[in-house]
Tab-separated table of C-alpha atoms and ligand atoms in Angstrom:
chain	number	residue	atom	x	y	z
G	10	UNK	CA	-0.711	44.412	-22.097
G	11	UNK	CA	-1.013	40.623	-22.894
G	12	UNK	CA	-3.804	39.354	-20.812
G	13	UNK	CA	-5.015	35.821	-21.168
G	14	UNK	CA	-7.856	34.473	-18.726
G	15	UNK	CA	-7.568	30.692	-18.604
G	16	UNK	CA	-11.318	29.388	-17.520
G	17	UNK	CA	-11.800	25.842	-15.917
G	18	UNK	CA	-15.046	23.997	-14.404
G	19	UNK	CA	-15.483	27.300	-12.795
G	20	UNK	CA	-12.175	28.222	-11.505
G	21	UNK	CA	-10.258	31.351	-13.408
G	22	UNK	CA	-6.858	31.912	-13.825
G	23	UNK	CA	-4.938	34.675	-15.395
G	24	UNK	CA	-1.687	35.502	-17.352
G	25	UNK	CA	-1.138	38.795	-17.947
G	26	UNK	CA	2.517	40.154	-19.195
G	27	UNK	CA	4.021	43.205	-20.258
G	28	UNK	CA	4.048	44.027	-24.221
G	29	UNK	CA	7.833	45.051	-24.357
G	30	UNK	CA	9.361	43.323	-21.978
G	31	UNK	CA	7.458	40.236	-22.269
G	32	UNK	CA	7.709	39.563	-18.531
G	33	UNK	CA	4.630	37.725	-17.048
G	34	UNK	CA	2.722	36.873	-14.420
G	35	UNK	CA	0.574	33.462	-13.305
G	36	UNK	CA	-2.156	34.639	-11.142
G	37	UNK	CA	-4.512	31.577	-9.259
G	38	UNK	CA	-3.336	28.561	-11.568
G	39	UNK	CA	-5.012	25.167	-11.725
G	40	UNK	CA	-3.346	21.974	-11.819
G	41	UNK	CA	-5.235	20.110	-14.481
G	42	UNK	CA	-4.133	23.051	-17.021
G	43	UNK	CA	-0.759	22.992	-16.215
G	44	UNK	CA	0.689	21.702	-19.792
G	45	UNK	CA	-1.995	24.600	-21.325
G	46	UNK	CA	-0.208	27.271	-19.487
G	47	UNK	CA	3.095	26.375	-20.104
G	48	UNK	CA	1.883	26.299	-24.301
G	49	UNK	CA	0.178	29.289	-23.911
G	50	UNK	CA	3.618	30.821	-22.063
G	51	UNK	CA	5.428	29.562	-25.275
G	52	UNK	CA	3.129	30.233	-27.806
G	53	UNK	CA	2.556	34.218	-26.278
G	54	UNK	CA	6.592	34.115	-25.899
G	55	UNK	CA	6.733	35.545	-22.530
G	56	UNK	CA	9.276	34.627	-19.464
G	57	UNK	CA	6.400	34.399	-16.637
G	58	UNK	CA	8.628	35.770	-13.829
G	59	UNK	CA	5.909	35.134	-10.879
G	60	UNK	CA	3.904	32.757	-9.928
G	61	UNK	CA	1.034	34.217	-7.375
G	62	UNK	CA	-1.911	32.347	-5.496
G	63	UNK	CA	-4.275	35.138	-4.428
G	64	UNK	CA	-5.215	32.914	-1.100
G	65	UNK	CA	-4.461	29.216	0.272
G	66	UNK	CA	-8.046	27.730	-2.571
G	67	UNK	CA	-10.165	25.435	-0.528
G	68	UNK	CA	-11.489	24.187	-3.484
G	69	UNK	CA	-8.940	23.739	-6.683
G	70	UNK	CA	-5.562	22.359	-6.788
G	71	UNK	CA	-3.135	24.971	-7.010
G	72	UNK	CA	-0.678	24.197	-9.714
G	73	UNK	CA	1.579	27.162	-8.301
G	74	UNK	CA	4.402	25.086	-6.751
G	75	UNK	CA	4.659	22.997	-10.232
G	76	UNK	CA	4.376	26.014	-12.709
G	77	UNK	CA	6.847	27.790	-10.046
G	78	UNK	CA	9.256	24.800	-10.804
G	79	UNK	CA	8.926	24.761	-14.629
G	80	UNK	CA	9.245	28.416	-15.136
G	81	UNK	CA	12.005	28.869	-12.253
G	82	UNK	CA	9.833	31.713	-10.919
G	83	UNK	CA	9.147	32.397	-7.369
G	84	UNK	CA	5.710	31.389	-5.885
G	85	UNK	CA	4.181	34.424	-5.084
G	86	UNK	CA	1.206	34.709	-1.682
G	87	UNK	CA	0.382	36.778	1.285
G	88	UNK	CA	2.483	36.598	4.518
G	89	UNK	CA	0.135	34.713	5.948
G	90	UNK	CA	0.098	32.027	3.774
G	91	UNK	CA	0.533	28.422	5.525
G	92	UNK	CA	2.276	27.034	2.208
G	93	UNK	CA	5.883	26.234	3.338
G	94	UNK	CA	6.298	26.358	-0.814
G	95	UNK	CA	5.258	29.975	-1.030
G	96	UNK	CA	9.029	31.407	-1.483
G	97	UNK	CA	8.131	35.112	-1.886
G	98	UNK	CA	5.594	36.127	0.886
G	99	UNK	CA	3.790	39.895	0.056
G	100	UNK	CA	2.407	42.492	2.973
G	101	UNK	CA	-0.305	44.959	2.321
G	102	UNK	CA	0.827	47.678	-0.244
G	103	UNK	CA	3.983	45.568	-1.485
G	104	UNK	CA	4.067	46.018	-5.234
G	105	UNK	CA	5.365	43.301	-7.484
G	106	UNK	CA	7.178	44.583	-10.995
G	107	UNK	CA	6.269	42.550	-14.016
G	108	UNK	CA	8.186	44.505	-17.222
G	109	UNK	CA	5.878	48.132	-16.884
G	110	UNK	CA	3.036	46.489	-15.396
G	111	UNK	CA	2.688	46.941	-11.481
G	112	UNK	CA	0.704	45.038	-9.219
G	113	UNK	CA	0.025	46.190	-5.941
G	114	UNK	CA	-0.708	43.619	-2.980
G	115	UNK	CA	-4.132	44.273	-0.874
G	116	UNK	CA	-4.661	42.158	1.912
G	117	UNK	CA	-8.010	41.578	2.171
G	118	UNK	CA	-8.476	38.661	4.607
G	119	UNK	CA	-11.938	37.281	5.171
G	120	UNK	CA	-12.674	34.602	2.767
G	121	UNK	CA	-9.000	32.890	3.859
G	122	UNK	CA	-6.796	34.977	6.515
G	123	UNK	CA	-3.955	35.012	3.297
G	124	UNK	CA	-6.389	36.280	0.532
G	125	UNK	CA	-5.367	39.178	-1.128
G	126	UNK	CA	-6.528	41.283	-4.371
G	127	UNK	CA	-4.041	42.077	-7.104
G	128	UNK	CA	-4.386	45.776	-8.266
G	129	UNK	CA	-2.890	46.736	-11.579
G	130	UNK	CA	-3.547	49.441	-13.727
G	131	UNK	CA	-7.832	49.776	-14.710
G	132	UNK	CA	-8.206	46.237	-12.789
G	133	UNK	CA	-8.342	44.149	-9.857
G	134	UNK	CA	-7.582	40.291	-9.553
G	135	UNK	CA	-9.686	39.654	-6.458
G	136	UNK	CA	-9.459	35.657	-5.665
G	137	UNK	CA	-12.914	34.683	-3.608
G	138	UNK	CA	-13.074	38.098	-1.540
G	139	UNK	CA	-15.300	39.321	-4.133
G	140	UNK	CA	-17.066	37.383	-6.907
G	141	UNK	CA	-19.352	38.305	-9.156
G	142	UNK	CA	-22.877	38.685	-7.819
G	143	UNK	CA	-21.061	37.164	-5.076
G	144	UNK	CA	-18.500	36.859	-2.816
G	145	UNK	CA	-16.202	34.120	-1.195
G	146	UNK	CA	-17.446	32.102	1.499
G	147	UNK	CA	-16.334	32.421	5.104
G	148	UNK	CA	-17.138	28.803	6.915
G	149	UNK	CA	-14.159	26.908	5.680
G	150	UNK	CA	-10.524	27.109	7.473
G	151	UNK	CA	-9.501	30.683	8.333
G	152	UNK	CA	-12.631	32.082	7.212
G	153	UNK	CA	-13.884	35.127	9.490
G	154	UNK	CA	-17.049	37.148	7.771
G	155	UNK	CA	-16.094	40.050	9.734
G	156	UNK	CA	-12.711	39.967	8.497
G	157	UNK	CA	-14.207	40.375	4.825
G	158	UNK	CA	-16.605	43.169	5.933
G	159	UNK	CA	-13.983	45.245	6.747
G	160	UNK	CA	-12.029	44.140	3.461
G	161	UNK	CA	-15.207	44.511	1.030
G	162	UNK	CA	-16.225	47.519	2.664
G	163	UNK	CA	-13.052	49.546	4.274
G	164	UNK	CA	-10.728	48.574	1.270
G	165	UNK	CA	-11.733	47.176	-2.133
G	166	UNK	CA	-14.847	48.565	-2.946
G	167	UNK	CA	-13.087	51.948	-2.172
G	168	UNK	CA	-11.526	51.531	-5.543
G	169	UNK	CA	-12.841	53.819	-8.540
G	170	UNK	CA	-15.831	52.311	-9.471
G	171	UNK	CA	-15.109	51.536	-13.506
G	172	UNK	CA	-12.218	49.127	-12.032
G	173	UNK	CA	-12.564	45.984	-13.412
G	174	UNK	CA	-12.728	43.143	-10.971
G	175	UNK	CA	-11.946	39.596	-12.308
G	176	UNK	CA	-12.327	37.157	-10.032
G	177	UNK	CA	-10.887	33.761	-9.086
G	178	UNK	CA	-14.436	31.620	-9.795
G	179	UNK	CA	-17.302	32.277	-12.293
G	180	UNK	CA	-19.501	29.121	-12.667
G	181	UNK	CA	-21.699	31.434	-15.289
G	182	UNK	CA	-19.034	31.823	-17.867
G	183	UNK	CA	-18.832	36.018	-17.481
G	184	UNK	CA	-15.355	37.334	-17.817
G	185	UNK	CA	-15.059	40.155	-15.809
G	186	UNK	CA	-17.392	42.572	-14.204
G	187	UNK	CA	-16.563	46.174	-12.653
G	188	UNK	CA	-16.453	47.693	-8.723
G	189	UNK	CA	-19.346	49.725	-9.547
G	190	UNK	CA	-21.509	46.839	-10.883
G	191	UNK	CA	-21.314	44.842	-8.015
G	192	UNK	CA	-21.793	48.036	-5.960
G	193	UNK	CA	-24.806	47.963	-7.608
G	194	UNK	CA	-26.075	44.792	-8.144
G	195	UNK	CA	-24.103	42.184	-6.220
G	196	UNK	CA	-27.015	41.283	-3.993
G	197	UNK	CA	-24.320	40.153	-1.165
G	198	UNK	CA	-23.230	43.898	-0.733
G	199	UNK	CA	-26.647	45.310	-0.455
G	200	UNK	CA	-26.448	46.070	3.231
G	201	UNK	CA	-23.200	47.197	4.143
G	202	UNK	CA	-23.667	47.263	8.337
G	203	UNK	CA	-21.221	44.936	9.721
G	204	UNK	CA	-23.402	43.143	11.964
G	205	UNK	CA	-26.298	42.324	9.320
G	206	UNK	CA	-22.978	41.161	6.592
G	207	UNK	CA	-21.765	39.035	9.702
G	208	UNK	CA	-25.246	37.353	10.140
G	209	UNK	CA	-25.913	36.947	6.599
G	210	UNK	CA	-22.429	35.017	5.854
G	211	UNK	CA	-23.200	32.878	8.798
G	212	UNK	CA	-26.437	31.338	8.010
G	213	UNK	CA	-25.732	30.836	4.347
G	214	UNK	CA	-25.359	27.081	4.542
G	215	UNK	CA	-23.339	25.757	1.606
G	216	UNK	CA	-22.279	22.557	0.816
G	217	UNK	CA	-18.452	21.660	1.695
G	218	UNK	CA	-16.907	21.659	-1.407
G	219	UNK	CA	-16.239	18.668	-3.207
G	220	UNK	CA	-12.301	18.364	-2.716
G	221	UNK	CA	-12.173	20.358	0.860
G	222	UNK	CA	-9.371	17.814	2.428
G	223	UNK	CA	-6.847	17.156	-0.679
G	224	UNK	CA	-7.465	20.572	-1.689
G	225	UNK	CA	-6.355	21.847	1.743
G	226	UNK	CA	-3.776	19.248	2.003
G	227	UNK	CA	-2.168	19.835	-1.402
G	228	UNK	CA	-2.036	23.389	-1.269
G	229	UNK	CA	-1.424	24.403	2.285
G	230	UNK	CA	1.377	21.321	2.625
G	231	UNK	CA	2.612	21.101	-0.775
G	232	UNK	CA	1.083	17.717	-0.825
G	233	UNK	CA	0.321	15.910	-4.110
G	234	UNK	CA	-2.757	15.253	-5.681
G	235	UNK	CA	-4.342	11.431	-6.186
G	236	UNK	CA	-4.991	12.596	-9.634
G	237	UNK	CA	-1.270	13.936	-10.000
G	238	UNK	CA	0.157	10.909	-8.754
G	239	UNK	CA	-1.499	8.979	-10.974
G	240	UNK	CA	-1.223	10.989	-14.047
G	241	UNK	CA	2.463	10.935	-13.535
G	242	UNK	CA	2.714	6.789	-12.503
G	243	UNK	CA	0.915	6.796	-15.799
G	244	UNK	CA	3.702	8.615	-17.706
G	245	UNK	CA	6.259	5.737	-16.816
G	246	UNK	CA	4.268	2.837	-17.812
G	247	UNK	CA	2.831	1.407	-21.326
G	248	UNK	CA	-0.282	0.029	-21.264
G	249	UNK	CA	-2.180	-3.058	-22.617
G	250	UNK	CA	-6.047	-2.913	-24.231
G	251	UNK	CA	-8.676	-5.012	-22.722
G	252	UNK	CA	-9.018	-6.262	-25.942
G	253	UNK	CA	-5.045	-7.460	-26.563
G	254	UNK	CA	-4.864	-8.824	-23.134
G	255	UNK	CA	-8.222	-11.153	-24.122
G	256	UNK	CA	-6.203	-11.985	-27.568
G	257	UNK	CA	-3.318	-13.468	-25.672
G	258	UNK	CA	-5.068	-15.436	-23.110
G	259	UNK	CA	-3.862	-18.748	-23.185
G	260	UNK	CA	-1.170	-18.518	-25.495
G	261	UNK	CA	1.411	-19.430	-23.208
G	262	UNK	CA	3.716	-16.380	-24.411
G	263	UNK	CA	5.054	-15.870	-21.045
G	264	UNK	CA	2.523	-13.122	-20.421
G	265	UNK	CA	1.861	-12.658	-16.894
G	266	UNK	CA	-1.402	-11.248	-15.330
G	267	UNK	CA	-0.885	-9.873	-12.209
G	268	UNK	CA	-4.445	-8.923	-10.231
G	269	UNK	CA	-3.393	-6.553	-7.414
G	270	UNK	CA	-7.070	-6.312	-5.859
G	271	UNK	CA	-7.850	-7.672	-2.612
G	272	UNK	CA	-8.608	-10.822	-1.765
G	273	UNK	CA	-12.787	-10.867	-2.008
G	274	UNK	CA	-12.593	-9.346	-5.401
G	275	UNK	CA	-9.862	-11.629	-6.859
G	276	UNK	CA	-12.295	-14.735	-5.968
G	277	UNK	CA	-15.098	-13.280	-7.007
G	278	UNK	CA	-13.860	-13.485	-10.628
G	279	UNK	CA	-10.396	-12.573	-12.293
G	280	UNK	CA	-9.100	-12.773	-15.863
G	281	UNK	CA	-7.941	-16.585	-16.626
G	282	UNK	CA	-4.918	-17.165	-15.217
G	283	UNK	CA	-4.288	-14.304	-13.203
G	284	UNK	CA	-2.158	-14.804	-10.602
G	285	UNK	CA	-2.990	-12.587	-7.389
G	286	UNK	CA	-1.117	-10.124	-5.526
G	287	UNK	CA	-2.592	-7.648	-3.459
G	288	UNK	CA	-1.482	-4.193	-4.100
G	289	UNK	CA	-0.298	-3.472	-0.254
G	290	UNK	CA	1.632	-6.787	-0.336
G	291	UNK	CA	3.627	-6.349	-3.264
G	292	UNK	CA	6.624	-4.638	-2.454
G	293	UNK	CA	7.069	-7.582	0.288
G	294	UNK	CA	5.588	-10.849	-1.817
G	295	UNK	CA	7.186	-9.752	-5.100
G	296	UNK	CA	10.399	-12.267	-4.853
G	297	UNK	CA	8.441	-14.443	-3.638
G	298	UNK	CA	6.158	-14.763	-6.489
G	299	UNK	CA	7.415	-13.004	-9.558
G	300	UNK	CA	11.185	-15.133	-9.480
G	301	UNK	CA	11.646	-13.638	-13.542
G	302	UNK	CA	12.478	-10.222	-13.437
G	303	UNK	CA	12.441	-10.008	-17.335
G	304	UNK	CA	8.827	-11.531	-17.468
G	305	UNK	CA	5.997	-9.702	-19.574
G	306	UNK	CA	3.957	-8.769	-16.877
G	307	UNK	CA	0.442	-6.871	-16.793
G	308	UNK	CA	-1.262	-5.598	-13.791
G	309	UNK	CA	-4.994	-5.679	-13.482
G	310	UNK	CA	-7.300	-4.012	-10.371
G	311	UNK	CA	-11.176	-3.066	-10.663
G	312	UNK	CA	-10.976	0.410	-12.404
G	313	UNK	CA	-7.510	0.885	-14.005
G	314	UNK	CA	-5.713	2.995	-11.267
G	315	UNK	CA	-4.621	0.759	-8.390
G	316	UNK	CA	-2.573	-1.257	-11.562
G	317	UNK	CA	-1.426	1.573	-12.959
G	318	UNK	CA	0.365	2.036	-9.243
G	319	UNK	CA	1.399	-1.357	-9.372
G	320	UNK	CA	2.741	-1.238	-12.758
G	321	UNK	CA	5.310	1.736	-12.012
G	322	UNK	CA	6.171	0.342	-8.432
G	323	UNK	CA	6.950	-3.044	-10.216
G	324	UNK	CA	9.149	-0.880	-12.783
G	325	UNK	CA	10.870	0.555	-10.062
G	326	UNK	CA	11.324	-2.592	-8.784
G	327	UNK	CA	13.371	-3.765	-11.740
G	328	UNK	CA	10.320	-5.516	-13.555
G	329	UNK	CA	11.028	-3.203	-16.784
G	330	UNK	CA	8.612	-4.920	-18.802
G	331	UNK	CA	5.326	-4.348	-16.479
G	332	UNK	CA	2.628	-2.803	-17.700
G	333	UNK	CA	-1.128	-1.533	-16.850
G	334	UNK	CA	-4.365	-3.139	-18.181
G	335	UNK	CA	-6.312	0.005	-19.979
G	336	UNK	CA	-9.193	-0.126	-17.915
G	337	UNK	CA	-9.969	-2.985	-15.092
G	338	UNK	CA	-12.003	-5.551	-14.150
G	339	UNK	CA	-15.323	-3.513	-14.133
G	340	UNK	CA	-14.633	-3.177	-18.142
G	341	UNK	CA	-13.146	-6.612	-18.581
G	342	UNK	CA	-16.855	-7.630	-17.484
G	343	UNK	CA	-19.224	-5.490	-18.872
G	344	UNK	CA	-17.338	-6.405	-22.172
G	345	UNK	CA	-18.328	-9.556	-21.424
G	346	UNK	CA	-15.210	-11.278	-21.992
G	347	UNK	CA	-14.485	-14.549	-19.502
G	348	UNK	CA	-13.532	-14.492	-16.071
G	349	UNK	CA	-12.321	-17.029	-14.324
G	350	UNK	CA	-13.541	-18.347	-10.847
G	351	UNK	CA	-10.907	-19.817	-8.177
G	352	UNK	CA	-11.770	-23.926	-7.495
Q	421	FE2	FE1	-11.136	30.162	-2.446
């Protein structure tokens, strides 16, 4: 069996393939590791055949609907799943064939109303229903702590107890643990009567996690990430240093520096001869105030992002030669090069 767990800030994902065959699957990807998992599917030379979410993650961006894209594999979740990009859709019991491995679909709602556990062979993917020393929450959207009782307790903990449960998070860096262990010593499954597992989920009192709403929005819409979209505006334009930009002040090259910030922050100081345009006016003041569309342009905002935006809306304007500033004004300052104040 080829079995690769890929760990990030906490979240785990999985690729696990078949020896022979070399058929794979992508279990609970992340979307900042999407270039590492299509290396490591080169690199391992397997065909990863399915793509599967093990619930709709409240708190990573799924990179399922991407990887599903790039490997031309079917995105794999429950029935229940709200993703309208989830093209294969699995009931209790269904059993997906990867090469000799199979992996058999248990439903085990609770943590999400669409989570389900993986079982294949000695081991058990099983998302946030059961961590270890732990288990998934039940306060966010779809969450129901009874739900997971009878999951935990009337379904995956019925498995032989040397199965090996690898889980969807581990903030402690452990791998795996086993069925039995957490029988044992996961101190959330010490009392297994519904009503005192019901009261104890209820009055745990976490934090929301960090990303709740773009999480939610990305992965049960098939929305994109802020950090995707700017990762990939990034992609289509070149950028100029801090440094470069400072060199060419005032050489009357043609060079134009375009601040997109808002008003207050353009007159409260602005590289020398900036001209301003406000990022949500630019589509509609652009003829007006860029008349060269072959001009050396170079957008500048506070922090490096909102030009980066600017830079590949202007490109696909026709402005081919706009570019970002590396870094913003915030830099520009605390570099303590000269900014210039309006009259
Ligand atoms: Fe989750």
């Amino acid at each position: 069996m080829i079995f690769e767990q890929i760990a990030t800030g906490g979240c785990q994902s999985y690729l696990v393939g078949c020896e022979s065959s070399r058929s794979a699957i992508l279990i609970d990807p992340e979307q900042s590791q999407v270039d590492r998992y299509l290396g490591l599917a080169g690199q391992l030379g397997v065909h990863v055949r399915y793509v599967l979410d093990t619930h709709t993650h409240a708190d990573h961006f799924s990179a399922s609907r991407e990887l599903g894209k790039a490997f031309q594999a079917p995105v794999v979740m429950n029935r229940l799943s709200p993703a309208p990009y989830a093209e294969m859709r699995l009931d209790d019991g269904d059993m997906l064939i990867v090469g000799n491995l199979r992996l058999r679909a248990m439903h085990t709602p609770g943590h999400t109303r669409d989570s389900m556990c993986m079982v294949m062979e000695d081991r058990v993917f099983t998302g946030d229903t059961l961590l270890i020393g732990g288990t998934g929450r039940t306060d966010l959207p779809t969450g129901d702590p009874e739900a997971l009782h009878g999951s935990l307790f009337g379904k995956l903990l019925a498995l032989p107890l040397e199965t090996r449960v690898y889980p969807a998070h581990d903030y402690k860096g452990r791998s795996h643990s086993t069925i039995g262990a957490e029988i044992a010593e996961n101190p959330r499954l010490k009392n297994s009567e519904r009503a005192e597992f019901v009261a104890m989920m209820q009055h745990l009192d976490l934090a929301a996690p960090t990303h709740l709403t773009e999480a939610l929005r990305t992965n049960m819409n098939g929305g994109r990430t802020v950090a995707q979209l700017l990762a990939d505006a990034a992609t289509r334009v070149p950028f100029v240093s801090l440094a470069e930009l400072r060199a060419r002040i005032g050489r009357q090259d043609g060079l134009i520096v375009l601040d997109v910030r808002e008003k207050d922050a353009f007159e409260a100081g602005h590289v020398p001869g900036a001209i301003h345009l406000p990022r949500g006016q630019l589509e509609l003041r652009v003829n007006a105030m860029l008349t060269d569309p072959t001009a050396r342009l170079v957008t500048c905002c506070e922090f490096g992002k909102i030009s980066t935006l600017a830079a590949a809306t202007l490109r696909e304007l026709g402005f081919p030669r706009a570019a970002a500033l590396d870094g913003g004004m915030k830099a520009w300052i605390e570099a303590g090069y000269e900014v210039e104040l309006p009259d």
